[in-house]
Amino acid sequence: MEQVEKLASEKAVVIFSKSSCCMCHAIKRLFYELGASPAIYELDEDARGKEMEGVLTRLGCNPPVPAVFIGGKFVGSANTIMTLQRN
């Protein structure tokens, strides 16, 4: 849990992702198009990825990626982010 919290607070926008996930790609692209420069953590390329994935699931992110943090706080996964963007 500490590792996810630490990484999530390093930049204004942090996205936990998997490089092969199409929804992750869409969320990353959305933030780039909005002019943000999020920190991206590809869990499938990190030795602690499985552990962080479990933490994200316990935080309520189902599926665990993409998981978006803004200002160090968990905002949500793809559905939540897309809904917020539309509104």
PDB file of N, CA and C in Angstrom:
ATOM      1  N   MET A   1       0.823  -1.191   0.000  1.00  0.00           N
ATOM      2  CA  MET A   1       0.000   0.000   0.000  1.00  0.00           C
ATOM      3  C   MET A   1       0.870   1.259   0.000  1.00  0.00           C
ATOM      4  N   GLU A   2       1.940   1.222   0.789  1.00  0.00           N
ATOM      5  CA  GLU A   2       2.810   2.390   0.871  1.00  0.00           C
ATOM      6  C   GLU A   2       3.412   2.746  -0.485  1.00  0.00           C
ATOM      7  N   GLN A   3       3.817   1.727  -1.244  1.00  0.00           N
ATOM      8  CA  GLN A   3       4.438   1.976  -2.541  1.00  0.00           C
ATOM      9  C   GLN A   3       3.458   2.673  -3.481  1.00  0.00           C
ATOM     10  N   VAL A   4       2.220   2.222  -3.530  1.00  0.00           N
ATOM     11  CA  VAL A   4       1.217   2.844  -4.394  1.00  0.00           C
ATOM     12  C   VAL A   4       0.965   4.272  -3.941  1.00  0.00           C
ATOM     13  N   GLU A   5       0.816   4.501  -2.644  1.00  0.00           N
ATOM     14  CA  GLU A   5       0.576   5.854  -2.123  1.00  0.00           C
ATOM     15  C   GLU A   5       1.741   6.777  -2.453  1.00  0.00           C
ATOM     16  N   LYS A   6       2.961   6.274  -2.305  1.00  0.00           N
ATOM     17  CA  LYS A   6       4.145   7.085  -2.603  1.00  0.00           C
ATOM     18  C   LYS A   6       4.184   7.465  -4.080  1.00  0.00           C
ATOM     19  N   LEU A   7       4.015   6.481  -4.954  1.00  0.00           N
ATOM     20  CA  LEU A   7       4.033   6.753  -6.393  1.00  0.00           C
ATOM     21  C   LEU A   7       2.886   7.677  -6.797  1.00  0.00           C
ATOM     22  N   ALA A   8       1.714   7.475  -6.200  1.00  0.00           N
ATOM     23  CA  ALA A   8       0.532   8.262  -6.553  1.00  0.00           C
ATOM     24  C   ALA A   8       0.673   9.731  -6.179  1.00  0.00           C
ATOM     25  N   SER A   9       1.555  10.029  -5.258  1.00  0.00           N
ATOM     26  CA  SER A   9       1.704  11.424  -4.820  1.00  0.00           C
ATOM     27  C   SER A   9       2.901  12.127  -5.450  1.00  0.00           C
ATOM     28  N   GLU A  10       3.621  11.466  -6.333  1.00  0.00           N
ATOM     29  CA  GLU A  10       4.815  12.054  -6.925  1.00  0.00           C
ATOM     30  C   GLU A  10       4.533  13.119  -7.972  1.00  0.00           C
ATOM     31  N   LYS A  11       3.405  13.049  -8.642  1.00  0.00           N
ATOM     32  CA  LYS A  11       3.022  14.040  -9.655  1.00  0.00           C
ATOM     33  C   LYS A  11       1.553  14.374  -9.476  1.00  0.00           C
ATOM     34  N   ALA A  12       1.117  15.447 -10.120  1.00  0.00           N
ATOM     35  CA  ALA A  12      -0.284  15.861 -10.012  1.00  0.00           C
ATOM     36  C   ALA A  12      -1.227  14.782 -10.540  1.00  0.00           C
ATOM     37  N   VAL A  13      -0.846  14.132 -11.640  1.00  0.00           N
ATOM     38  CA  VAL A  13      -1.663  13.064 -12.226  1.00  0.00           C
ATOM     39  C   VAL A  13      -0.793  11.823 -12.361  1.00  0.00           C
ATOM     40  N   VAL A  14      -1.290  10.711 -11.829  1.00  0.00           N
ATOM     41  CA  VAL A  14      -0.577   9.433 -11.895  1.00  0.00           C
ATOM     42  C   VAL A  14      -1.541   8.375 -12.410  1.00  0.00           C
ATOM     43  N   ILE A  15      -1.070   7.599 -13.363  1.00  0.00           N
ATOM     44  CA  ILE A  15      -1.894   6.531 -13.932  1.00  0.00           C
ATOM     45  C   ILE A  15      -1.143   5.206 -13.794  1.00  0.00           C
ATOM     46  N   PHE A  16      -1.800   4.249 -13.163  1.00  0.00           N
ATOM     47  CA  PHE A  16      -1.285   2.882 -13.113  1.00  0.00           C
ATOM     48  C   PHE A  16      -1.930   2.157 -14.280  1.00  0.00           C
ATOM     49  N   SER A  17      -1.117   1.505 -15.075  1.00  0.00           N
ATOM     50  CA  SER A  17      -1.549   0.993 -16.361  1.00  0.00           C
ATOM     51  C   SER A  17      -0.912  -0.361 -16.643  1.00  0.00           C
ATOM     52  N   LYS A  18      -1.312  -0.954 -17.745  1.00  0.00           N
ATOM     53  CA  LYS A  18      -0.626  -2.112 -18.328  1.00  0.00           C
ATOM     54  C   LYS A  18      -0.411  -1.778 -19.796  1.00  0.00           C
ATOM     55  N   SER A  19       0.754  -2.082 -20.284  1.00  0.00           N
ATOM     56  CA  SER A  19       1.111  -1.683 -21.649  1.00  0.00           C
ATOM     57  C   SER A  19       0.230  -2.321 -22.716  1.00  0.00           C
ATOM     58  N   SER A  20      -0.383  -3.451 -22.421  1.00  0.00           N
ATOM     59  CA  SER A  20      -1.214  -4.147 -23.412  1.00  0.00           C
ATOM     60  C   SER A  20      -2.709  -3.850 -23.279  1.00  0.00           C
ATOM     61  N   CYS A  21      -3.080  -2.962 -22.371  1.00  0.00           N
ATOM     62  CA  CYS A  21      -4.499  -2.687 -22.083  1.00  0.00           C
ATOM     63  C   CYS A  21      -5.010  -1.533 -22.943  1.00  0.00           C
ATOM     64  N   CYS A  22      -6.033  -1.804 -23.752  1.00  0.00           N
ATOM     65  CA  CYS A  22      -6.560  -0.771 -24.647  1.00  0.00           C
ATOM     66  C   CYS A  22      -7.256   0.360 -23.868  1.00  0.00           C
ATOM     67  N   MET A  23      -7.928   0.053 -22.759  1.00  0.00           N
ATOM     68  CA  MET A  23      -8.559   1.109 -21.965  1.00  0.00           C
ATOM     69  C   MET A  23      -7.500   1.982 -21.299  1.00  0.00           C
ATOM     70  N   CYS A  24      -6.398   1.375 -20.890  1.00  0.00           N
ATOM     71  CA  CYS A  24      -5.291   2.152 -20.327  1.00  0.00           C
ATOM     72  C   CYS A  24      -4.765   3.120 -21.367  1.00  0.00           C
ATOM     73  N   HIS A  25      -4.601   2.637 -22.577  1.00  0.00           N
ATOM     74  CA  HIS A  25      -4.122   3.481 -23.671  1.00  0.00           C
ATOM     75  C   HIS A  25      -5.079   4.659 -23.881  1.00  0.00           C
ATOM     76  N   ALA A  26      -6.376   4.393 -23.866  1.00  0.00           N
ATOM     77  CA  ALA A  26      -7.370   5.454 -24.079  1.00  0.00           C
ATOM     78  C   ALA A  26      -7.312   6.500 -22.965  1.00  0.00           C
ATOM     79  N   ILE A  27      -7.164   6.071 -21.733  1.00  0.00           N
ATOM     80  CA  ILE A  27      -7.110   7.003 -20.609  1.00  0.00           C
ATOM     81  C   ILE A  27      -5.834   7.841 -20.666  1.00  0.00           C
ATOM     82  N   LYS A  28      -4.711   7.213 -20.972  1.00  0.00           N
ATOM     83  CA  LYS A  28      -3.452   7.958 -21.093  1.00  0.00           C
ATOM     84  C   LYS A  28      -3.570   9.001 -22.201  1.00  0.00           C
ATOM     85  N   ARG A  29      -4.133   8.601 -23.316  1.00  0.00           N
ATOM     86  CA  ARG A  29      -4.294   9.525 -24.444  1.00  0.00           C
ATOM     87  C   ARG A  29      -5.201  10.697 -24.071  1.00  0.00           C
ATOM     88  N   LEU A  30      -6.278  10.414 -23.350  1.00  0.00           N
ATOM     89  CA  LEU A  30      -7.187  11.472 -22.901  1.00  0.00           C
ATOM     90  C   LEU A  30      -6.432  12.526 -22.090  1.00  0.00           C
ATOM     91  N   PHE A  31      -5.634  12.083 -21.130  1.00  0.00           N
ATOM     92  CA  PHE A  31      -4.902  13.038 -20.302  1.00  0.00           C
ATOM     93  C   PHE A  31      -3.876  13.819 -21.117  1.00  0.00           C
ATOM     94  N   TYR A  32      -3.193  13.147 -22.044  1.00  0.00           N
ATOM     95  CA  TYR A  32      -2.242  13.860 -22.899  1.00  0.00           C
ATOM     96  C   TYR A  32      -2.962  14.904 -23.746  1.00  0.00           C
ATOM     97  N   GLU A  33      -4.131  14.559 -24.275  1.00  0.00           N
ATOM     98  CA  GLU A  33      -4.892  15.501 -25.098  1.00  0.00           C
ATOM     99  C   GLU A  33      -5.401  16.683 -24.281  1.00  0.00           C
ATOM    100  N   LEU A  34      -5.596  16.480 -22.977  1.00  0.00           N
ATOM    101  CA  LEU A  34      -6.020  17.566 -22.100  1.00  0.00           C
ATOM    102  C   LEU A  34      -4.836  18.430 -21.651  1.00  0.00           C
ATOM    103  N   GLY A  35      -3.646  18.066 -22.093  1.00  0.00           N
ATOM    104  CA  GLY A  35      -2.457  18.848 -21.782  1.00  0.00           C
ATOM    105  C   GLY A  35      -1.734  18.432 -20.515  1.00  0.00           C
ATOM    106  N   ALA A  36      -2.149  17.341 -19.922  1.00  0.00           N
ATOM    107  CA  ALA A  36      -1.486  16.849 -18.708  1.00  0.00           C
ATOM    108  C   ALA A  36      -0.278  16.009 -19.086  1.00  0.00           C
ATOM    109  N   SER A  37       0.658  15.942 -18.182  1.00  0.00           N
ATOM    110  CA  SER A  37       1.831  15.071 -18.345  1.00  0.00           C
ATOM    111  C   SER A  37       1.849  14.107 -17.175  1.00  0.00           C
ATOM    112  N   PRO A  38       0.994  13.090 -17.224  1.00  0.00           N
ATOM    113  CA  PRO A  38       0.897  12.181 -16.080  1.00  0.00           C
ATOM    114  C   PRO A  38       2.118  11.289 -15.927  1.00  0.00           C
ATOM    115  N   ALA A  39       2.359  10.881 -14.702  1.00  0.00           N
ATOM    116  CA  ALA A  39       3.333   9.822 -14.455  1.00  0.00           C
ATOM    117  C   ALA A  39       2.613   8.516 -14.763  1.00  0.00           C
ATOM    118  N   ILE A  40       3.240   7.679 -15.547  1.00  0.00           N
ATOM    119  CA  ILE A  40       2.635   6.410 -15.952  1.00  0.00           C
ATOM    120  C   ILE A  40       3.451   5.272 -15.354  1.00  0.00           C
ATOM    121  N   TYR A  41       2.780   4.363 -14.684  1.00  0.00           N
ATOM    122  CA  TYR A  41       3.430   3.176 -14.142  1.00  0.00           C
ATOM    123  C   TYR A  41       2.806   1.952 -14.789  1.00  0.00           C
ATOM    124  N   GLU A  42       3.587   1.297 -15.640  1.00  0.00           N
ATOM    125  CA  GLU A  42       3.133   0.106 -16.353  1.00  0.00           C
ATOM    126  C   GLU A  42       3.364  -1.105 -15.443  1.00  0.00           C
ATOM    127  N   LEU A  43       2.300  -1.621 -14.862  1.00  0.00           N
ATOM    128  CA  LEU A  43       2.426  -2.692 -13.882  1.00  0.00           C
ATOM    129  C   LEU A  43       2.968  -3.983 -14.468  1.00  0.00           C
ATOM    130  N   ASP A  44       2.729  -4.214 -15.749  1.00  0.00           N
ATOM    131  CA  ASP A  44       3.250  -5.435 -16.370  1.00  0.00           C
ATOM    132  C   ASP A  44       4.745  -5.334 -16.674  1.00  0.00           C
ATOM    133  N   GLU A  45       5.325  -4.168 -16.460  1.00  0.00           N
ATOM    134  CA  GLU A  45       6.753  -3.979 -16.684  1.00  0.00           C
ATOM    135  C   GLU A  45       7.506  -3.702 -15.379  1.00  0.00           C
ATOM    136  N   ASP A  46       6.819  -3.813 -14.253  1.00  0.00           N
ATOM    137  CA  ASP A  46       7.408  -3.521 -12.944  1.00  0.00           C
ATOM    138  C   ASP A  46       7.474  -4.802 -12.120  1.00  0.00           C
ATOM    139  N   ALA A  47       8.587  -5.020 -11.471  1.00  0.00           N
ATOM    140  CA  ALA A  47       8.758  -6.230 -10.652  1.00  0.00           C
ATOM    141  C   ALA A  47       7.727  -6.307  -9.528  1.00  0.00           C
ATOM    142  N   ARG A  48       7.246  -5.169  -9.061  1.00  0.00           N
ATOM    143  CA  ARG A  48       6.238  -5.138  -7.996  1.00  0.00           C
ATOM    144  C   ARG A  48       4.824  -4.974  -8.545  1.00  0.00           C
ATOM    145  N   GLY A  49       4.669  -5.151  -9.837  1.00  0.00           N
ATOM    146  CA  GLY A  49       3.394  -4.910 -10.498  1.00  0.00           C
ATOM    147  C   GLY A  49       2.229  -5.706  -9.932  1.00  0.00           C
ATOM    148  N   LYS A  50       2.428  -6.989  -9.705  1.00  0.00           N
ATOM    149  CA  LYS A  50       1.343  -7.832  -9.173  1.00  0.00           C
ATOM    150  C   LYS A  50       0.923  -7.358  -7.790  1.00  0.00           C
ATOM    151  N   GLU A  51       1.885  -7.006  -6.968  1.00  0.00           N
ATOM    152  CA  GLU A  51       1.588  -6.508  -5.626  1.00  0.00           C
ATOM    153  C   GLU A  51       0.798  -5.203  -5.699  1.00  0.00           C
ATOM    154  N   MET A  52       1.227  -4.283  -6.559  1.00  0.00           N
ATOM    155  CA  MET A  52       0.520  -3.006  -6.705  1.00  0.00           C
ATOM    156  C   MET A  52      -0.879  -3.226  -7.279  1.00  0.00           C
ATOM    157  N   GLU A  53      -1.016  -4.185  -8.172  1.00  0.00           N
ATOM    158  CA  GLU A  53      -2.321  -4.526  -8.736  1.00  0.00           C
ATOM    159  C   GLU A  53      -3.286  -4.957  -7.628  1.00  0.00           C
ATOM    160  N   GLY A  54      -2.798  -5.755  -6.682  1.00  0.00           N
ATOM    161  CA  GLY A  54      -3.614  -6.179  -5.547  1.00  0.00           C
ATOM    162  C   GLY A  54      -4.048  -5.005  -4.690  1.00  0.00           C
ATOM    163  N   VAL A  55      -3.150  -4.062  -4.483  1.00  0.00           N
ATOM    164  CA  VAL A  55      -3.481  -2.857  -3.699  1.00  0.00           C
ATOM    165  C   VAL A  55      -4.562  -2.049  -4.413  1.00  0.00           C
ATOM    166  N   LEU A  56      -4.419  -1.892  -5.716  1.00  0.00           N
ATOM    167  CA  LEU A  56      -5.413  -1.137  -6.482  1.00  0.00           C
ATOM    168  C   LEU A  56      -6.784  -1.804  -6.424  1.00  0.00           C
ATOM    169  N   THR A  57      -6.806  -3.119  -6.469  1.00  0.00           N
ATOM    170  CA  THR A  57      -8.068  -3.855  -6.352  1.00  0.00           C
ATOM    171  C   THR A  57      -8.704  -3.600  -4.993  1.00  0.00           C
ATOM    172  N   ARG A  58      -7.893  -3.625  -3.934  1.00  0.00           N
ATOM    173  CA  ARG A  58      -8.419  -3.360  -2.589  1.00  0.00           C
ATOM    174  C   ARG A  58      -8.927  -1.927  -2.437  1.00  0.00           C
ATOM    175  N   LEU A  59      -8.383  -1.012  -3.233  1.00  0.00           N
ATOM    176  CA  LEU A  59      -8.863   0.377  -3.204  1.00  0.00           C
ATOM    177  C   LEU A  59     -10.201   0.531  -3.921  1.00  0.00           C
ATOM    178  N   GLY A  60     -10.627  -0.517  -4.613  1.00  0.00           N
ATOM    179  CA  GLY A  60     -11.914  -0.476  -5.295  1.00  0.00           C
ATOM    180  C   GLY A  60     -11.820  -0.368  -6.801  1.00  0.00           C
ATOM    181  N   CYS A  61     -10.643  -0.469  -7.334  1.00  0.00           N
ATOM    182  CA  CYS A  61     -10.457  -0.392  -8.774  1.00  0.00           C
ATOM    183  C   CYS A  61     -10.615  -1.791  -9.357  1.00  0.00           C
ATOM    184  N   ASN A  62     -11.710  -2.010 -10.071  1.00  0.00           N
ATOM    185  CA  ASN A  62     -11.988  -3.320 -10.644  1.00  0.00           C
ATOM    186  C   ASN A  62     -12.466  -3.142 -12.078  1.00  0.00           C
ATOM    187  N   PRO A  63     -11.684  -3.505 -13.069  1.00  0.00           N
ATOM    188  CA  PRO A  63     -10.365  -4.106 -13.008  1.00  0.00           C
ATOM    189  C   PRO A  63      -9.345  -3.119 -12.440  1.00  0.00           C
ATOM    190  N   PRO A  64      -8.193  -3.638 -12.012  1.00  0.00           N
ATOM    191  CA  PRO A  64      -7.226  -2.788 -11.310  1.00  0.00           C
ATOM    192  C   PRO A  64      -6.553  -1.713 -12.163  1.00  0.00           C
ATOM    193  N   VAL A  65      -6.596  -1.848 -13.472  1.00  0.00           N
ATOM    194  CA  VAL A  65      -6.033  -0.816 -14.347  1.00  0.00           C
ATOM    195  C   VAL A  65      -7.017  -0.485 -15.441  1.00  0.00           C
ATOM    196  N   PRO A  66      -7.055   0.740 -15.916  1.00  0.00           N
ATOM    197  CA  PRO A  66      -6.269   1.863 -15.457  1.00  0.00           C
ATOM    198  C   PRO A  66      -6.790   2.399 -14.121  1.00  0.00           C
ATOM    199  N   ALA A  67      -5.870   2.867 -13.311  1.00  0.00           N
ATOM    200  CA  ALA A  67      -6.212   3.501 -12.035  1.00  0.00           C
ATOM    201  C   ALA A  67      -5.614   4.899 -12.046  1.00  0.00           C
ATOM    202  N   VAL A  68      -6.456   5.900 -11.863  1.00  0.00           N
ATOM    203  CA  VAL A  68      -6.018   7.289 -11.966  1.00  0.00           C
ATOM    204  C   VAL A  68      -6.044   7.955 -10.595  1.00  0.00           C
ATOM    205  N   PHE A  69      -4.937   8.608 -10.283  1.00  0.00           N
ATOM    206  CA  PHE A  69      -4.812   9.395  -9.060  1.00  0.00           C
ATOM    207  C   PHE A  69      -4.556  10.838  -9.463  1.00  0.00           C
ATOM    208  N   ILE A  70      -5.273  11.748  -8.840  1.00  0.00           N
ATOM    209  CA  ILE A  70      -5.061  13.172  -9.071  1.00  0.00           C
ATOM    210  C   ILE A  70      -4.832  13.812  -7.711  1.00  0.00           C
ATOM    211  N   GLY A  71      -3.729  14.533  -7.608  1.00  0.00           N
ATOM    212  CA  GLY A  71      -3.377  15.142  -6.334  1.00  0.00           C
ATOM    213  C   GLY A  71      -3.158  14.127  -5.239  1.00  0.00           C
ATOM    214  N   GLY A  72      -2.694  12.932  -5.600  1.00  0.00           N
ATOM    215  CA  GLY A  72      -2.432  11.884  -4.627  1.00  0.00           C
ATOM    216  C   GLY A  72      -3.650  11.112  -4.170  1.00  0.00           C
ATOM    217  N   LYS A  73      -4.825  11.469  -4.692  1.00  0.00           N
ATOM    218  CA  LYS A  73      -6.069  10.795  -4.298  1.00  0.00           C
ATOM    219  C   LYS A  73      -6.593   9.941  -5.441  1.00  0.00           C
ATOM    220  N   PHE A  74      -7.068   8.755  -5.087  1.00  0.00           N
ATOM    221  CA  PHE A  74      -7.634   7.846  -6.082  1.00  0.00           C
ATOM    222  C   PHE A  74      -8.930   8.434  -6.619  1.00  0.00           C
ATOM    223  N   VAL A  75      -8.974   8.638  -7.936  1.00  0.00           N
ATOM    224  CA  VAL A  75     -10.160   9.198  -8.583  1.00  0.00           C
ATOM    225  C   VAL A  75     -11.042   8.094  -9.134  1.00  0.00           C
ATOM    226  N   GLY A  76     -10.428   7.113  -9.771  1.00  0.00           N
ATOM    227  CA  GLY A  76     -11.218   6.019 -10.316  1.00  0.00           C
ATOM    228  C   GLY A  76     -10.536   5.331 -11.475  1.00  0.00           C
ATOM    229  N   SER A  77     -11.309   4.450 -12.078  1.00  0.00           N
ATOM    230  CA  SER A  77     -10.812   3.698 -13.227  1.00  0.00           C
ATOM    231  C   SER A  77     -11.405   4.297 -14.500  1.00  0.00           C
ATOM    232  N   ALA A  78     -11.337   3.561 -15.575  1.00  0.00           N
ATOM    233  CA  ALA A  78     -11.742   4.077 -16.887  1.00  0.00           C
ATOM    234  C   ALA A  78     -13.165   4.612 -16.901  1.00  0.00           C
ATOM    235  N   ASN A  79     -14.116   3.868 -16.363  1.00  0.00           N
ATOM    236  CA  ASN A  79     -15.517   4.318 -16.396  1.00  0.00           C
ATOM    237  C   ASN A  79     -15.701   5.641 -15.681  1.00  0.00           C
ATOM    238  N   THR A  80     -15.105   5.777 -14.514  1.00  0.00           N
ATOM    239  CA  THR A  80     -15.226   7.013 -13.740  1.00  0.00           C
ATOM    240  C   THR A  80     -14.587   8.183 -14.477  1.00  0.00           C
ATOM    241  N   ILE A  81     -13.406   7.972 -15.009  1.00  0.00           N
ATOM    242  CA  ILE A  81     -12.693   9.045 -15.712  1.00  0.00           C
ATOM    243  C   ILE A  81     -13.459   9.474 -16.955  1.00  0.00           C
ATOM    244  N   MET A  82     -13.958   8.527 -17.714  1.00  0.00           N
ATOM    245  CA  MET A  82     -14.718   8.869 -18.929  1.00  0.00           C
ATOM    246  C   MET A  82     -15.997   9.636 -18.571  1.00  0.00           C
ATOM    247  N   THR A  83     -16.657   9.229 -17.489  1.00  0.00           N
ATOM    248  CA  THR A  83     -17.866   9.930 -17.048  1.00  0.00           C
ATOM    249  C   THR A  83     -17.530  11.359 -16.624  1.00  0.00           C
ATOM    250  N   LEU A  84     -16.472  11.519 -15.853  1.00  0.00           N
ATOM    251  CA  LEU A  84     -16.065  12.855 -15.415  1.00  0.00           C
ATOM    252  C   LEU A  84     -15.704  13.728 -16.609  1.00  0.00           C
ATOM    253  N   GLN A  85     -15.035  13.168 -17.582  1.00  0.00           N
ATOM    254  CA  GLN A  85     -14.640  13.935 -18.752  1.00  0.00           C
ATOM    255  C   GLN A  85     -15.844  14.389 -19.565  1.00  0.00           C
ATOM    256  N   ARG A  86     -16.846  13.542 -19.668  1.00  0.00           N
ATOM    257  CA  ARG A  86     -18.055  13.886 -20.426  1.00  0.00           C
ATOM    258  C   ARG A  86     -18.863  14.964 -19.740  1.00  0.00           C
ATOM    259  N   ASN A  87     -18.852  14.955 -18.405  1.00  0.00           N
ATOM    260  CA  ASN A  87     -19.636  15.928 -17.651  1.00  0.00           C
ATOM    261  C   ASN A  87     -18.857  17.223 -17.514  1.00  0.00           C
TER     262      ASN A  87
END
